[in-house]
Amino acid sequence: MTIKGGHRIGLCGTAVYTNGEISNIKHITSLNIRIAKEHKNSALKLIEHYKENGVCNTLIIGQVGSGKTTLLRCLNFLETIDNGKIVVDGEVLFDSTDATKMTEEKIRENRLNFGLVFQNFNLFPQYSVMSNLTLAPTLRAKEQILKHKDYLGATNMKQVAQMINDEAEALLKKVGLSEKRDFYPCNLSGGQQQRVAIARALALNPDILCF
């Protein structure tokens, strides 16, 4: 999470480096605060707020080029891991020793565990803010309706569209951009684009948000 001045607070663990790059992250448990002294009080208040609300963040720290973004891309299956495993809540999503080729459908399913906010946000410039949030859930819903005749209790796309729009509206409200729903990315400031990107990443209800 980011506080005034761009300082970050989070839980972090031990980064294992191999040849100057992050090869593994272990023991993600300790609290790490990187803030200026003048913001220390506000940081502590913020930590207490998130503790009370059950929100836990992890902060991965490393040198420029050490592999932080590459690690996040691996978690989202945008890069292929040479050696190792990806395990979420005890479920193995990827194991480099498994010679079985993962299907595109399985990769898409595994990606649903993670939401990724790209460094340059990567909003779709041809779509409005609202459409940026609803596109992925709509495509996912169409796939589920065709395959299982059901999506979160909805049995047709009209019901699905209402559910997805309601969720998108709620996310925009949370990030304070309800009035920007019909704007395009080019009409937004950098900070507003970032908030849209975060809301879009949350639209599929991922278990883990990476940004």
Short mmCIF file of C-alpha atoms in Angstrom, two decimals:
data_model
loop_
_atom_site.label_atom_id
_atom_site.label_comp_id
_atom_site.label_asym_id
_atom_site.label_seq_id
_atom_site.Cartn_x
_atom_site.Cartn_y
_atom_site.Cartn_z
CA MET A 1 0.00 0.00 0.00
CA THR A 2 1.15 3.56 -0.66
CA ILE A 3 0.84 6.51 1.69
CA LYS A 4 1.45 10.24 1.31
CA GLY A 5 4.74 10.93 -0.45
CA GLY A 6 4.79 7.58 -2.24
CA HIS A 7 6.23 5.72 0.75
CA ARG A 8 5.27 2.07 1.02
CA ILE A 9 4.28 -0.19 3.88
CA GLY A 10 3.85 -3.92 3.80
CA LEU A 11 4.80 -7.38 4.96
CA CYS A 12 7.92 -8.79 3.38
CA GLY A 13 10.07 -11.87 3.58
CA THR A 14 13.51 -13.03 2.55
CA ALA A 15 14.57 -12.56 -1.06
CA VAL A 16 16.96 -15.27 -2.23
CA TYR A 17 19.34 -13.97 -4.89
CA THR A 18 21.10 -16.07 -7.51
CA ASN A 19 23.55 -14.31 -9.82
CA GLY A 20 22.17 -10.94 -8.77
CA GLU A 21 18.52 -11.82 -9.50
CA ILE A 22 15.64 -12.90 -7.26
CA SER A 23 15.36 -16.69 -7.56
CA ASN A 24 12.98 -17.27 -4.66
CA ILE A 25 11.01 -15.51 -1.92
CA LYS A 26 10.86 -17.22 1.49
CA HIS A 27 9.32 -16.58 4.90
CA ILE A 28 7.00 -13.73 3.88
CA THR A 29 6.08 -12.74 7.41
CA SER A 30 7.94 -9.70 8.70
CA LEU A 31 6.66 -6.13 8.71
CA ASN A 32 8.69 -3.67 6.68
CA ILE A 33 8.09 0.09 6.68
CA ARG A 34 9.87 2.38 4.22
CA ILE A 35 8.77 5.90 5.09
CA ALA A 36 10.22 9.26 6.04
CA LYS A 37 10.16 10.25 9.72
CA GLU A 38 7.62 13.02 9.13
CA HIS A 39 5.07 10.44 7.97
CA LYS A 40 5.68 7.85 10.67
CA ASN A 41 2.55 8.60 12.71
CA SER A 42 0.24 8.44 9.69
CA ALA A 43 1.88 5.16 8.68
CA LEU A 44 1.24 3.56 12.05
CA LYS A 45 -2.40 4.66 11.93
CA LEU A 46 -2.72 3.17 8.46
CA ILE A 47 -1.20 -0.12 9.57
CA GLU A 48 -3.69 -0.36 12.45
CA HIS A 49 -6.54 0.40 10.07
CA TYR A 50 -5.57 -2.40 7.72
CA LYS A 51 -4.95 -4.84 10.56
CA GLU A 52 -8.44 -4.16 11.91
CA ASN A 53 -9.95 -4.74 8.48
CA GLY A 54 -8.03 -7.94 7.87
CA VAL A 55 -5.98 -6.68 4.91
CA CYS A 56 -2.44 -8.03 4.63
CA ASN A 57 0.05 -6.78 2.06
CA THR A 58 3.45 -8.12 1.03
CA LEU A 59 6.29 -5.87 -0.06
CA ILE A 60 9.05 -7.33 -2.26
CA ILE A 61 12.16 -5.15 -2.22
CA GLY A 62 15.13 -5.44 -4.55
CA GLN A 63 17.54 -3.51 -6.73
CA VAL A 64 16.51 -2.22 -10.14
CA GLY A 65 16.66 -5.14 -12.54
CA SER A 66 16.79 -7.73 -9.76
CA GLY A 67 13.66 -9.53 -10.96
CA LYS A 68 10.73 -8.10 -9.00
CA THR A 69 8.52 -7.55 -12.05
CA THR A 70 9.70 -10.80 -13.61
CA LEU A 71 8.56 -12.61 -10.47
CA LEU A 72 5.08 -11.07 -10.77
CA ARG A 73 4.95 -11.94 -14.49
CA CYS A 74 5.83 -15.54 -13.63
CA LEU A 75 2.99 -15.69 -11.11
CA ASN A 76 0.61 -14.52 -13.83
CA PHE A 77 2.03 -17.00 -16.38
CA LEU A 78 3.27 -14.19 -18.63
CA GLU A 79 6.76 -15.70 -18.28
CA THR A 80 7.70 -19.37 -18.03
CA ILE A 81 9.62 -20.48 -14.96
CA ASP A 82 12.81 -22.44 -15.67
CA ASN A 83 12.89 -24.17 -12.31
CA GLY A 84 10.53 -24.21 -9.33
CA LYS A 85 6.86 -24.29 -8.31
CA ILE A 86 3.96 -21.89 -7.88
CA VAL A 87 1.78 -22.94 -4.94
CA VAL A 88 -1.32 -21.05 -3.75
CA ASP A 89 -3.11 -22.22 -0.59
CA GLY A 90 -1.49 -25.63 -0.93
CA GLU A 91 -2.53 -26.06 -4.57
CA VAL A 92 0.32 -26.49 -7.06
CA LEU A 93 -0.41 -24.25 -10.04
CA PHE A 94 2.90 -24.87 -11.77
CA ASP A 95 5.74 -27.36 -11.34
CA SER A 96 8.75 -27.22 -13.65
CA THR A 97 9.38 -30.95 -13.12
CA ASP A 98 5.96 -31.80 -14.60
CA ALA A 99 6.50 -32.52 -18.28
CA THR A 100 2.78 -32.24 -19.06
CA LYS A 101 2.11 -29.23 -21.31
CA MET A 102 -0.33 -26.84 -19.69
CA THR A 103 -3.32 -26.00 -21.89
CA GLU A 104 -4.36 -22.41 -22.61
CA GLU A 105 -7.59 -23.05 -20.70
CA LYS A 106 -5.63 -24.19 -17.63
CA ILE A 107 -3.34 -21.17 -17.85
CA ARG A 108 -6.36 -18.84 -17.94
CA GLU A 109 -7.84 -20.67 -14.96
CA ASN A 110 -4.59 -20.35 -12.98
CA ARG A 111 -4.32 -16.66 -13.80
CA LEU A 112 -7.59 -16.05 -11.99
CA ASN A 113 -5.70 -16.55 -8.72
CA PHE A 114 -3.73 -13.37 -9.38
CA GLY A 115 -4.60 -9.81 -10.32
CA LEU A 116 -1.76 -7.82 -11.90
CA VAL A 117 -1.43 -4.05 -12.09
CA PHE A 118 1.20 -3.33 -14.73
CA GLN A 119 3.89 -0.70 -14.14
CA ASN A 120 2.55 1.41 -17.03
CA PHE A 121 -1.05 0.31 -16.22
CA ASN A 122 -1.77 -1.03 -19.77
CA LEU A 123 -5.34 0.23 -19.85
CA PHE A 124 -7.12 -0.39 -23.15
CA PRO A 125 -7.04 3.07 -24.80
CA GLN A 126 -9.99 2.31 -27.10
CA TYR A 127 -12.31 1.49 -24.18
CA SER A 128 -13.91 3.67 -21.54
CA VAL A 129 -13.05 3.27 -17.86
CA MET A 130 -16.21 1.21 -17.34
CA SER A 131 -15.43 -1.05 -20.30
CA ASN A 132 -11.87 -1.58 -19.06
CA LEU A 133 -13.36 -3.00 -15.85
CA THR A 134 -16.10 -5.12 -17.42
CA LEU A 135 -14.29 -6.61 -20.45
CA ALA A 136 -12.43 -9.48 -18.72
CA PRO A 137 -15.33 -10.52 -16.44
CA THR A 138 -17.68 -10.49 -19.44
CA LEU A 139 -15.39 -12.73 -21.51
CA ARG A 140 -14.96 -15.03 -18.51
CA ALA A 141 -18.72 -15.15 -17.97
CA LYS A 142 -19.45 -15.99 -21.62
CA GLU A 143 -17.00 -18.88 -21.41
CA GLN A 144 -18.61 -20.19 -18.21
CA ILE A 145 -22.17 -19.82 -19.52
CA LEU A 146 -21.29 -21.77 -22.68
CA LYS A 147 -19.47 -24.46 -20.73
CA HIS A 148 -21.50 -24.79 -17.53
CA LYS A 149 -24.73 -22.84 -18.26
CA ASP A 150 -24.04 -20.87 -15.10
CA TYR A 151 -21.90 -17.98 -13.87
CA LEU A 152 -22.07 -17.12 -10.17
CA GLY A 153 -25.72 -18.12 -10.12
CA ALA A 154 -26.66 -16.30 -13.33
CA THR A 155 -27.89 -18.41 -16.23
CA ASN A 156 -27.97 -15.87 -19.06
CA MET A 157 -25.85 -12.96 -20.27
CA LYS A 158 -28.47 -10.35 -19.40
CA GLN A 159 -28.26 -11.32 -15.73
CA VAL A 160 -24.49 -11.57 -15.98
CA ALA A 161 -24.16 -8.10 -17.52
CA GLN A 162 -26.09 -6.56 -14.63
CA MET A 163 -23.93 -8.36 -12.06
CA ILE A 164 -20.71 -7.31 -13.75
CA ASN A 165 -21.81 -3.69 -14.16
CA ASP A 166 -22.87 -3.49 -10.50
CA GLU A 167 -19.50 -4.87 -9.39
CA ALA A 168 -17.63 -2.45 -11.67
CA GLU A 169 -19.63 0.49 -10.29
CA ALA A 170 -18.81 -0.62 -6.74
CA LEU A 171 -15.09 -0.87 -7.54
CA LEU A 172 -15.05 2.58 -9.15
CA LYS A 173 -16.71 3.97 -6.07
CA LYS A 174 -14.06 2.37 -3.85
CA VAL A 175 -11.24 4.01 -5.81
CA GLY A 176 -13.11 7.33 -5.97
CA LEU A 177 -13.67 7.42 -9.73
CA SER A 178 -17.41 6.93 -10.14
CA GLU A 179 -17.69 10.20 -12.08
CA LYS A 180 -15.01 8.98 -14.55
CA ARG A 181 -16.88 5.84 -15.66
CA ASP A 182 -17.40 7.10 -19.23
CA PHE A 183 -13.98 8.73 -19.61
CA TYR A 184 -11.18 7.22 -21.69
CA PRO A 185 -7.64 6.57 -20.35
CA CYS A 186 -6.23 9.51 -22.30
CA ASN A 187 -8.55 11.83 -20.33
CA LEU A 188 -7.23 10.64 -16.95
CA SER A 189 -4.24 11.69 -14.89
CA GLY A 190 -1.51 9.14 -14.11
CA GLY A 191 -2.88 8.61 -10.60
CA GLN A 192 -6.40 8.10 -11.92
CA GLN A 193 -5.15 5.59 -14.48
CA GLN A 194 -3.42 3.69 -11.70
CA ARG A 195 -6.63 3.52 -9.68
CA VAL A 196 -8.54 2.26 -12.73
CA ALA A 197 -5.85 -0.38 -13.26
CA ILE A 198 -6.18 -1.51 -9.63
CA ALA A 199 -9.98 -1.67 -9.93
CA ARG A 200 -9.68 -3.64 -13.17
CA ALA A 201 -7.31 -6.12 -11.53
CA LEU A 202 -9.84 -6.61 -8.71
CA ALA A 203 -12.77 -7.13 -11.09
CA LEU A 204 -12.17 -10.88 -11.33
CA ASN A 205 -11.89 -11.23 -7.54
CA PRO A 206 -8.33 -12.61 -7.47
CA ASP A 207 -6.89 -14.26 -4.36
CA ILE A 208 -3.70 -12.19 -4.67
CA LEU A 209 -3.24 -8.70 -6.10
CA CYS A 210 0.22 -7.91 -7.52
CA PHE A 211 1.31 -4.35 -8.26
#
